[in-house]
Coordinates of C-alpha atoms (C1' of nucleotides) in Angstrom, one line a residue:
Chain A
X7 CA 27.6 10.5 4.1
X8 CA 25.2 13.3 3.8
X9 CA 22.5 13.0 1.1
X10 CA 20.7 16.3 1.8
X11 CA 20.0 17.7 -1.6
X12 CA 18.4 21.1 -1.1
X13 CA 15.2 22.6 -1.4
X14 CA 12.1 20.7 -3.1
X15 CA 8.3 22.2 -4.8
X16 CA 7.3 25.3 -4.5
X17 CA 5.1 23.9 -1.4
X18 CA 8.3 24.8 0.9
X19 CA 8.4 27.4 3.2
X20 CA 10.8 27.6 5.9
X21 CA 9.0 26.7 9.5
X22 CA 9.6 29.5 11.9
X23 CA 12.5 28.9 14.5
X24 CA 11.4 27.0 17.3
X25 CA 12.2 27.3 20.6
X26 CA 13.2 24.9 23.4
X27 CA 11.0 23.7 26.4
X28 CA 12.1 26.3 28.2
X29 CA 11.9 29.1 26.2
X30 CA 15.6 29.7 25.1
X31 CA 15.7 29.6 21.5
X32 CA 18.1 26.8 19.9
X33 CA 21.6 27.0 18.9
X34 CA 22.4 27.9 15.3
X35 CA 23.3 24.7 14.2
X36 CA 20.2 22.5 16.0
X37 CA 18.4 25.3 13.9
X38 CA 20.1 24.6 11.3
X39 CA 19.8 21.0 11.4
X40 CA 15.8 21.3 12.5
X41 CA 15.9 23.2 9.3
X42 CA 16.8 19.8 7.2
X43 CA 15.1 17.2 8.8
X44 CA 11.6 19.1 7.8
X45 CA 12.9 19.2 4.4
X46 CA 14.4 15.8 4.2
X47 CA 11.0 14.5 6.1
X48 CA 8.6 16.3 3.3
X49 CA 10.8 15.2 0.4
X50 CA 11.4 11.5 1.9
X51 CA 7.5 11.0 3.1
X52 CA 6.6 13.2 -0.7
X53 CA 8.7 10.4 -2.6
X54 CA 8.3 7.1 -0.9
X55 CA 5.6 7.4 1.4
X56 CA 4.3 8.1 5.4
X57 CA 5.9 4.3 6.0
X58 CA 9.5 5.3 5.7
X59 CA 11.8 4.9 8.4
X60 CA 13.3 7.6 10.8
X61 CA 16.5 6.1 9.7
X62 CA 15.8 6.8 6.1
X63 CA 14.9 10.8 6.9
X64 CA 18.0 11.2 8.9
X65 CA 19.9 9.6 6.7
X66 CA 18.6 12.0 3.6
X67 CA 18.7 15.2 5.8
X68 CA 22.7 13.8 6.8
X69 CA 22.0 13.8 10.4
X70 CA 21.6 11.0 12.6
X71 CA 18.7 9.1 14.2
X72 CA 19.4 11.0 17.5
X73 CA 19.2 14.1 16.3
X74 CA 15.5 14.1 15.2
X75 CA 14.4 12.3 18.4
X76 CA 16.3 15.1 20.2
X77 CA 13.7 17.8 18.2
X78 CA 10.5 15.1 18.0
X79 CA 9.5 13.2 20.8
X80 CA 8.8 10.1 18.3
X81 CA 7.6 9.3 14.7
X82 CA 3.9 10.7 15.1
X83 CA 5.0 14.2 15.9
X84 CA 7.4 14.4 13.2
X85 CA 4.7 13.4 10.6
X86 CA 2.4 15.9 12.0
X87 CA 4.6 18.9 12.0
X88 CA 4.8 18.0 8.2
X89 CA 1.3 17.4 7.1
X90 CA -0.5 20.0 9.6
X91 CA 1.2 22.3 6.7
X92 CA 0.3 20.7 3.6
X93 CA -3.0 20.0 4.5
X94 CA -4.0 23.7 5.0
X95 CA -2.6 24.2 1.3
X96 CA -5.1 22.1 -0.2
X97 CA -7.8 24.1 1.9
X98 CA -6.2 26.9 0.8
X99 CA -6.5 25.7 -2.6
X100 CA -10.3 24.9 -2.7
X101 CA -11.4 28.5 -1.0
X102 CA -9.2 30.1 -3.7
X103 CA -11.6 27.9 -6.9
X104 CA -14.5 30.0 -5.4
X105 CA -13.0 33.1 -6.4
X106 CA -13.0 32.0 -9.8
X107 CA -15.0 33.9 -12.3
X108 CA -16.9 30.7 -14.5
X109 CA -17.9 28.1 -12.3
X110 CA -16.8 24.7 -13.9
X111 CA -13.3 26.4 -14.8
X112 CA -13.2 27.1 -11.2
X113 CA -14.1 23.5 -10.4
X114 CA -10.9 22.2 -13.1
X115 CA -8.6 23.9 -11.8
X116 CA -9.4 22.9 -8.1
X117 CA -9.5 19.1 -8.9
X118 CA -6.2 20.1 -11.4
X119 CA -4.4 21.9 -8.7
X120 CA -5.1 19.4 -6.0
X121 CA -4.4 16.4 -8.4
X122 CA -0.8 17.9 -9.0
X123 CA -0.2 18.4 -5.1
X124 CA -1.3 14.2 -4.7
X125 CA 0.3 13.3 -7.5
X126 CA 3.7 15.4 -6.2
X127 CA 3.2 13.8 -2.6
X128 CA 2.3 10.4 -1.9
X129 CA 2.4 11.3 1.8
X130 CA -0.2 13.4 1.7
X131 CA -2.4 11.4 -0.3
X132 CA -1.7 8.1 2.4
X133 CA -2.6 10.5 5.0
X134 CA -5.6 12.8 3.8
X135 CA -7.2 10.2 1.9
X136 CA -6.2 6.7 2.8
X137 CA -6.8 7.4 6.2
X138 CA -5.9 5.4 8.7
X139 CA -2.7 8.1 9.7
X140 CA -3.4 10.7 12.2
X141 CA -7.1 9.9 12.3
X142 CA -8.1 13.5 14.6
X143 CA -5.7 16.0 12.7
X144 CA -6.9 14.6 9.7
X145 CA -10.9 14.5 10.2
X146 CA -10.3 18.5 11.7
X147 CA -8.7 19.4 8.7
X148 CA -11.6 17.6 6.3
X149 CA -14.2 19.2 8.8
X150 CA -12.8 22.8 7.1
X151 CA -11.9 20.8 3.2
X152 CA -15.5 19.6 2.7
X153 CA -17.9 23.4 3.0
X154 CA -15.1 24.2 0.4
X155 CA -15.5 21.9 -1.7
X156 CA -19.1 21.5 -1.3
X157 CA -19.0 25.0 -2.4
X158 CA -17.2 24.3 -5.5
X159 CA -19.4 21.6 -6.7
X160 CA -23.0 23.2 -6.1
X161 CA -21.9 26.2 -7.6
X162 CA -20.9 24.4 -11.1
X163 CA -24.4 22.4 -10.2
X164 CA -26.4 25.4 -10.2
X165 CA -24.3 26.8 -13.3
X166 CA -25.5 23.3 -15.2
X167 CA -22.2 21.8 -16.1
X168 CA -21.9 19.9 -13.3
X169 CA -24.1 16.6 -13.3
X170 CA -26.3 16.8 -10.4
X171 CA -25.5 13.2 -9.2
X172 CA -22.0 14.5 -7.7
X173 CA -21.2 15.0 -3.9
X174 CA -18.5 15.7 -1.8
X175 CA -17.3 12.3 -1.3
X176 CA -17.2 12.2 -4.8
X177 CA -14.1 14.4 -4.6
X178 CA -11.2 12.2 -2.5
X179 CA -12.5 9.2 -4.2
X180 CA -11.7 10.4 -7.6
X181 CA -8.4 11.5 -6.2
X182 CA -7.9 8.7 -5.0
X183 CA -8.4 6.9 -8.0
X184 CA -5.9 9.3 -9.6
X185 CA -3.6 8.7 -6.9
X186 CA -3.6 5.0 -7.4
X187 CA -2.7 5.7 -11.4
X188 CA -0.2 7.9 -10.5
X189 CA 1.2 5.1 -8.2
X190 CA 1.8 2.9 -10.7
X191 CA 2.5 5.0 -13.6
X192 CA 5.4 7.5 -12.0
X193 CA 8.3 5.3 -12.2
X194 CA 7.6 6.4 -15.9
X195 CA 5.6 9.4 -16.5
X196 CA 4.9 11.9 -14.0
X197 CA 1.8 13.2 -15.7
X198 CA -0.2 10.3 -16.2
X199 CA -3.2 11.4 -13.5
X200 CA -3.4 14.3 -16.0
X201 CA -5.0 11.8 -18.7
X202 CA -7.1 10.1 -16.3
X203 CA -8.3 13.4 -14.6
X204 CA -9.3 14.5 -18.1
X205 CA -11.7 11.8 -19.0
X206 CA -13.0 11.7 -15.4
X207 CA -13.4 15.7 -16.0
X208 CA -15.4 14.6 -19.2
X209 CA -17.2 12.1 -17.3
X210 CA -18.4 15.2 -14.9
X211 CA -19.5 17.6 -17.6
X212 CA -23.2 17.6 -17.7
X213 CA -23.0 16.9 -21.5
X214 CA -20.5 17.3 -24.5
X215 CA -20.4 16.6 -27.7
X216 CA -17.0 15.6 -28.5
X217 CA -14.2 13.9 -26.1
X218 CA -11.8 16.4 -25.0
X219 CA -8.4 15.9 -26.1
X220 CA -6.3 14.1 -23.8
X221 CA -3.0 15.5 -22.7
X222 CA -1.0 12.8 -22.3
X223 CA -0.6 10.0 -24.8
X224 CA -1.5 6.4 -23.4
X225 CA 1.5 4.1 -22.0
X226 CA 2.9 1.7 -24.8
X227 CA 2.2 -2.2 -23.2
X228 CA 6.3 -1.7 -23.0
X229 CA 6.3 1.3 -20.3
X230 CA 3.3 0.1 -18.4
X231 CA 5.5 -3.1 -17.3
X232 CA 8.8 -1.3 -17.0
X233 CA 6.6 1.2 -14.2
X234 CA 5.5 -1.9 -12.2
X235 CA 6.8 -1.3 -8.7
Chain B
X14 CA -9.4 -23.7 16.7
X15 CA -10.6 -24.6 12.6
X16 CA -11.7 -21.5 11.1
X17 CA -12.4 -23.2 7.7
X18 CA -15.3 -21.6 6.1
X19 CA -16.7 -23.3 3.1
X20 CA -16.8 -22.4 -0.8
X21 CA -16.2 -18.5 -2.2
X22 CA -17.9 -17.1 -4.8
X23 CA -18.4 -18.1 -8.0
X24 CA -14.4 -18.2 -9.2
X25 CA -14.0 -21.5 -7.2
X26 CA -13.9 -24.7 -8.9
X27 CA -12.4 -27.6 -7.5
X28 CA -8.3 -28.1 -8.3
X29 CA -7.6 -31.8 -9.9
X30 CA -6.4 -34.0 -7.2
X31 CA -2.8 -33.6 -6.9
X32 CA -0.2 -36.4 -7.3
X33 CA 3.0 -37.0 -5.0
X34 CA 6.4 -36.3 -6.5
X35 CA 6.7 -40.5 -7.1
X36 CA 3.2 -40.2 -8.7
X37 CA 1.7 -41.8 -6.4
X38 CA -1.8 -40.4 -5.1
X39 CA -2.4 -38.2 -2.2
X40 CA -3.4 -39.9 0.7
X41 CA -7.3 -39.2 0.9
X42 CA -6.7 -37.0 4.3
X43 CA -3.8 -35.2 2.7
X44 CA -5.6 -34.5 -0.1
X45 CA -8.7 -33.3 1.7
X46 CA -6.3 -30.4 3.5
X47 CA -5.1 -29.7 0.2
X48 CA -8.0 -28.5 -0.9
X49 CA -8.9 -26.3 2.1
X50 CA -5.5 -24.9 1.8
X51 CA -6.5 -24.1 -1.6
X52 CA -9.6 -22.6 -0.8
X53 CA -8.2 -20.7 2.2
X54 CA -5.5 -18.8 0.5
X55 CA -7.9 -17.9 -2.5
X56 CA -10.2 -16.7 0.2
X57 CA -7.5 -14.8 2.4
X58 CA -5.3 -13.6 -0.6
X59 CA -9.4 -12.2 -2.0
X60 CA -10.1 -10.5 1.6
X61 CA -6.3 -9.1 2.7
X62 CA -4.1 -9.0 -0.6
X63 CA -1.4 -11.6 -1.0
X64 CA 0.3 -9.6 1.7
X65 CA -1.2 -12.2 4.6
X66 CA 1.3 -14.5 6.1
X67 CA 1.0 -18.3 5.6
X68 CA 0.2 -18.8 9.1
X69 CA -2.7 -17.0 8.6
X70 CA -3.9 -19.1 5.4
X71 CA -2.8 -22.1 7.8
X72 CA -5.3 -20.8 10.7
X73 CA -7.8 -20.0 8.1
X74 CA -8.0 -23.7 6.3
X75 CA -7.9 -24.9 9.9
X76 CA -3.7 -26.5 9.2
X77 CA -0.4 -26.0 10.9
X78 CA 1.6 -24.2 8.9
X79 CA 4.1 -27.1 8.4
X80 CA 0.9 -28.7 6.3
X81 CA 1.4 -26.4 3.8
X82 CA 4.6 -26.6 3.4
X83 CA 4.7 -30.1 2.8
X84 CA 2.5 -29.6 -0.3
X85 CA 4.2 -26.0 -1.2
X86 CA 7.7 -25.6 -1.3
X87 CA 7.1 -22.3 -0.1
X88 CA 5.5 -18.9 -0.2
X89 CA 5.3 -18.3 -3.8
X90 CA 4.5 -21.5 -4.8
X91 CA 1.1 -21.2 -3.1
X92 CA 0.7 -17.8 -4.5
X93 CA 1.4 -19.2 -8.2
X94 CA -1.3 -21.9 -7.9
X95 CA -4.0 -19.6 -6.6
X96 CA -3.5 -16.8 -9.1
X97 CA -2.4 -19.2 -12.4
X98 CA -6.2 -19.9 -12.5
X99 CA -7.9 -16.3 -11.3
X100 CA -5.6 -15.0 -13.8
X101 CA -7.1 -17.5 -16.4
X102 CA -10.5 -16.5 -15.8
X103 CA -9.4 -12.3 -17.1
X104 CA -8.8 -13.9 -19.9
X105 CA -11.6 -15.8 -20.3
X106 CA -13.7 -12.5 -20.0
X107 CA -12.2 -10.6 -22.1
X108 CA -12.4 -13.7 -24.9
X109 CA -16.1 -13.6 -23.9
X110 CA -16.7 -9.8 -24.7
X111 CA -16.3 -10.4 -28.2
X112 CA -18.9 -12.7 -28.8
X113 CA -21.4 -9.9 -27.5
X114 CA -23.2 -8.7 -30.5
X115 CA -23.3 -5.0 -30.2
X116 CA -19.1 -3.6 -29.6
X117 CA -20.1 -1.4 -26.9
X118 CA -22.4 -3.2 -24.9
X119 CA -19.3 -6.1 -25.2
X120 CA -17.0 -3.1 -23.6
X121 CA -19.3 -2.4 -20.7
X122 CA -19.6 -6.1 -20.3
X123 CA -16.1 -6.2 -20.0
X124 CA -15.1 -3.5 -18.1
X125 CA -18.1 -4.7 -15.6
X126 CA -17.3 -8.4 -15.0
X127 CA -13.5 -7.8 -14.8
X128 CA -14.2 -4.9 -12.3
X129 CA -16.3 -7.2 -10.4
X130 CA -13.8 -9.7 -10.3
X131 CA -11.2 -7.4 -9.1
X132 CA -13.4 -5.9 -6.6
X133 CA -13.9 -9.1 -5.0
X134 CA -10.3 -10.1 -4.9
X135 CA -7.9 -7.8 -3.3
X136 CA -4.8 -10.4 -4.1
X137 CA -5.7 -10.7 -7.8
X138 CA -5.7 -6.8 -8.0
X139 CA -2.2 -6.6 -6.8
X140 CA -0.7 -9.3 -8.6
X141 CA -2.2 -8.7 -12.1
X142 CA -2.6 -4.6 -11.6
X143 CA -0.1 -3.9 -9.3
X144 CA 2.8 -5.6 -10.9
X145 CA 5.7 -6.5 -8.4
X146 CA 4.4 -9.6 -7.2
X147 CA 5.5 -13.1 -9.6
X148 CA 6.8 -10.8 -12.4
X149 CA 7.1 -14.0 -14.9
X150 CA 4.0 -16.1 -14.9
X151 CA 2.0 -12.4 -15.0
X152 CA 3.8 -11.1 -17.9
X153 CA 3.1 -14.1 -19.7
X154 CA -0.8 -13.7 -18.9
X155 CA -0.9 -10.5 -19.9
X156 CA 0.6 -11.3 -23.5
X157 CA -2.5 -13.4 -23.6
X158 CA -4.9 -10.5 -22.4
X159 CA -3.7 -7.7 -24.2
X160 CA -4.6 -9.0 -27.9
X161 CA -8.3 -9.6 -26.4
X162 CA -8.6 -6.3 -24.8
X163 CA -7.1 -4.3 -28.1
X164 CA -9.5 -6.4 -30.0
X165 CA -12.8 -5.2 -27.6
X166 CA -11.6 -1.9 -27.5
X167 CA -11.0 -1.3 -31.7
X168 CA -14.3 -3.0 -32.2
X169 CA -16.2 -0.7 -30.4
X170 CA -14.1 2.5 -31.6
X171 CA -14.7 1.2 -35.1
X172 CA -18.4 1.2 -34.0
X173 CA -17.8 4.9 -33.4
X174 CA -19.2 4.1 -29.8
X175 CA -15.5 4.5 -28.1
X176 CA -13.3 7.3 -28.4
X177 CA -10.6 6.9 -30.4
X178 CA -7.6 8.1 -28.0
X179 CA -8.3 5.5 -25.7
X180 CA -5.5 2.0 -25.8
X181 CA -5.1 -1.2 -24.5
X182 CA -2.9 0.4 -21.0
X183 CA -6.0 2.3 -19.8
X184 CA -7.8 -0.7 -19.2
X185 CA -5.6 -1.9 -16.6
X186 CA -5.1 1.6 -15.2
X187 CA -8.9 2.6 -14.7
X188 CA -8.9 -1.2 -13.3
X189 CA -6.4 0.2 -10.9
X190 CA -8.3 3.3 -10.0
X191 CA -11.3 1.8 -9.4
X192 CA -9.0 -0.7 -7.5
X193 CA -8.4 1.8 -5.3
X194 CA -11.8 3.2 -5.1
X195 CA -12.6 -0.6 -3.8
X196 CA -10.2 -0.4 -1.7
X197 CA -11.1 2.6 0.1
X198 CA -14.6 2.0 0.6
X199 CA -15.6 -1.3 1.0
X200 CA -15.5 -1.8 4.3
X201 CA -18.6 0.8 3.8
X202 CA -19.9 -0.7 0.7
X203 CA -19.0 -3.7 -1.6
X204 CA -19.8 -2.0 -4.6
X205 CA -19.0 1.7 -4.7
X206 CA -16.7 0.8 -7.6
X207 CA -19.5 0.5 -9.9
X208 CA -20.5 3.9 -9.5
X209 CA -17.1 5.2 -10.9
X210 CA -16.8 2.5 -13.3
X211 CA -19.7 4.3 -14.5
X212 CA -18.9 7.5 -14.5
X213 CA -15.7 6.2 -16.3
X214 CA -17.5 4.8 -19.4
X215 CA -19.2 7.9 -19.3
X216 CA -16.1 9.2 -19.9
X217 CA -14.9 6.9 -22.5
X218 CA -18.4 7.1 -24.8
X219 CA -17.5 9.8 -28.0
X220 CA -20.3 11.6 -26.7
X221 CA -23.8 11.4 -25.1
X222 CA -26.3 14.6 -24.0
X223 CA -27.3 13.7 -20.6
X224 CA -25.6 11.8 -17.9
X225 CA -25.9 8.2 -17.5
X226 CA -27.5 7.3 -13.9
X227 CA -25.6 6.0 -11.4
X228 CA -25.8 2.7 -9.9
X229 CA -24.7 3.0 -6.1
X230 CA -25.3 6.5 -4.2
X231 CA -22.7 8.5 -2.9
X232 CA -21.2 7.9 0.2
X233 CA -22.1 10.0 3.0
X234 CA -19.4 12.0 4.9
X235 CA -19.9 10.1 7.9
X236 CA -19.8 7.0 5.6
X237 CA -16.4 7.8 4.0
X238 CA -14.4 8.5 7.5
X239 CA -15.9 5.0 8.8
X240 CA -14.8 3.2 6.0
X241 CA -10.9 4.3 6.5
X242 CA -9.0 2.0 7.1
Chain C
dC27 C1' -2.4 -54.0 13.1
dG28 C1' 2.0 -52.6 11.3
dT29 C1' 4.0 -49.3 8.6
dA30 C1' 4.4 -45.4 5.8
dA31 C1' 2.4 -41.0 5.3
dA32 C1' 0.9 -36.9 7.2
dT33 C1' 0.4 -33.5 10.8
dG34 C1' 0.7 -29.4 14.0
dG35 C1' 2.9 -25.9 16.0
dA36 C1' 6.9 -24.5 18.8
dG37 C1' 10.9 -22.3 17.8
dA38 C1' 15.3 -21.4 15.0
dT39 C1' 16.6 -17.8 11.9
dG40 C1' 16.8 -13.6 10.0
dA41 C1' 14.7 -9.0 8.9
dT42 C1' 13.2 -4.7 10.4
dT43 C1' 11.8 -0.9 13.1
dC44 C1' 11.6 2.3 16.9
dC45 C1' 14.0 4.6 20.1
dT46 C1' 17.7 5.2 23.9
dC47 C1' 22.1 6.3 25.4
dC48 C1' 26.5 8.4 26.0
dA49 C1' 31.3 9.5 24.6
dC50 C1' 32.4 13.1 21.9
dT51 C1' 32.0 17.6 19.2
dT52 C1' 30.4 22.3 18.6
dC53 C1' 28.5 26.5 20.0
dT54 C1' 27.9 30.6 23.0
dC55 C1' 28.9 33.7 26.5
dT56 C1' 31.7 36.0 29.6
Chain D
dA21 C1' 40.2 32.0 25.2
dG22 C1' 38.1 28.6 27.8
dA23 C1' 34.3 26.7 30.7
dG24 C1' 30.2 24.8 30.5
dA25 C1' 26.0 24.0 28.3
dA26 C1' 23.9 22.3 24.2
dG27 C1' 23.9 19.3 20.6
dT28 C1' 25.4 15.2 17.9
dG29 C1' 25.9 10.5 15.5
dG30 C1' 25.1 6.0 15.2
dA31 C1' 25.8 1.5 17.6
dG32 C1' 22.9 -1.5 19.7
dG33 C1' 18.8 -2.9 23.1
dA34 C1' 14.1 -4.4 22.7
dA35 C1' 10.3 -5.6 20.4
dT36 C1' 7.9 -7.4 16.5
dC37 C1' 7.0 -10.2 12.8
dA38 C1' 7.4 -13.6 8.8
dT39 C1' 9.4 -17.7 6.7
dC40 C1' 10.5 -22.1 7.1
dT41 C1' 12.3 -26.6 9.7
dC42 C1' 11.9 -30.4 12.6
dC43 C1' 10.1 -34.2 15.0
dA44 C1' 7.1 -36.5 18.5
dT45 C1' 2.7 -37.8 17.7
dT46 C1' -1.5 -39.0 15.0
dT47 C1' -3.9 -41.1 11.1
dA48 C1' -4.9 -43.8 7.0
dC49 C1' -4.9 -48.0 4.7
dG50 C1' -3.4 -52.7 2.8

DNA sequence: CGTAAATGGAGATGATTCCTCCACTTCTCT
DNA sequence: AGAGAAGTGGAGGAATCATCTCCATTTACG
């Protein structure tokens, strides 16, 4: 009963062959097959969370249970080999904001950019910013994440549309917060963070003079109960 | 091994004394672990969400588990009386912020004392926020709060204080974010929450020159990884 | 002090998860 | 083509964990 349904964002890239202990590289189809239970794991751990079972992953890549214990010695390693990758995309993401010509656009389309990739994965928020996951890969991974974003910030500082009273931290806890909205919005809108990061983005500005115009409308009372979980 | 602590904080009043099923009155040592049940699960469900297991609840109030089921037919009962009257007090607040003279200082009353609440008390979060848990008796509560909270927020957009794209659902979805930004930190800091909540009405004023100052610094990076959970 | 009420907590019951194991299938290489 | 190595699925062992029942014992109270 194979559920495996093809390829997912455009965060996938096929993960080079790997090779056995030994050296020999694997047979076609335990390629193959390694081949789907990366993509079932990011799409399975991206929809429903780091707290899904193997059983579930096998089951959605159409293998069985022993075939990704064959390839990963346990649970751990499986989650690993899936985050290591998406974490160095949202470094990648805050290096690029730098190269951004006007400083508090730059700064938008970093906490935009990275918003979408939390709001698209709600294993990569659980494990960059809940915590609690993979505690050393994680804390390497922010050691690199923070200069970046540091960067970001004190540039739009220095540019003066940035309040001054905003740090780092500042940063996963708003997406965080947005994270948490998304939660309970997405059985119903995908795009809801995008209204919430919007006012927080107003809330950031140094000053304005007018609200900027939201870009989603507000749940009716009737959608925000059919969302709850 | 009694592990009974004494009162909470200021939500706790005393439950009525609570008659048996033939109407007769609870025998005075019954109704003495009655109320430590009571005030056990409000302060377990508060600390670890209503997530806990009752033999936790039964350790806390310094029980046996069978104890509380003798006086709750089982799980969800106990979870019904606890938040039937935390729910009530929501409402109360809301109610409250309309008798505040000026609309907008009402809203930031509001927004305040019900994030306050909320960051105190993990279980009412998820029940009222979260949706999920005890579907029924919540969505009954909520038809009571939403007519209060429309009624805050219009007042103060009629004031021209409040923006006018904001509605009734994104006071229980910044609630949520903030939630989470509770959540997150607190084992670092009780009260980070207030320092988005302001940066939130920041975001929710029509328009202002300078930033309003924040009440609680931000963490420090060192601050943020110990407070993972 | 006798009796009805109340109690504690061991354990029955039922989920749930991780991971192992091995009879069987599929590849690959000569 | 056929032997042997590599790979596979998924039932089920082992561990954990939560709800709720049961009853020998303790406690309150007229």
């Amino acid at each position: 009963m194979a559920v495996y349904s093809g390829g997912m964002s455009r965060r996938t890239s096929p993960s080079p062959p790997a090779a056995d202990a030994s050296g020999r590289p694997l047979r076609a189809d335990a390629e193959r097959n390694r081949q789907r239970i990366i993509t079932a794991a990011q799409e399975v751990f991206a929809q429903r969370g780091i707290e899904v079972t193997l059983d579930d992953i096998a089951h959605h890549a159409g293998v069985g249970v022993g075939t990704i214990y064959r390839r990963f010695a346990n649970r751990e390693e499986l989650v690993e080999a899936i985050f290591d990758k998406e974490i160095q995309r949202v470094i990648e993401l805050a290096e690029e904001a730098l190269t951004r010509e006007d400083p508090w656009d730059g700064l938008v389309h970093f906490f935009t950019a990275a918003g979408q990739d939390f709001a698209e994965d709600r294993g990569l928020r659980e494990v960059l910013l809940v915590g609690s996951h993979g505690k050393d890969r994680v804390a390497a991974a922010r050691d690199r994440l923070t200069p970046a974003i540091n960067a970001v910030l004190e540039r739009a500082q220095r540019h003066g549309s940035l309040r001054d009273d905003i740090e780092v931290t500042d940063f996963p806890l708003i997406q965080i917060m947005l994270g948490a909205a998304t939660q309970r919005t997405k059985a119903v809108s995908q795009d809801m963070w995008q209204r919430y990061l919007t006012l927080i983005l107003d809330a950031l500005r140094t000053s304005r003079e007018r609200p900027t115009a939201l870009p989603q409308p507000a749940l009716s009372q009737e959608e925000f109960d059919r969302a709850a979980p």
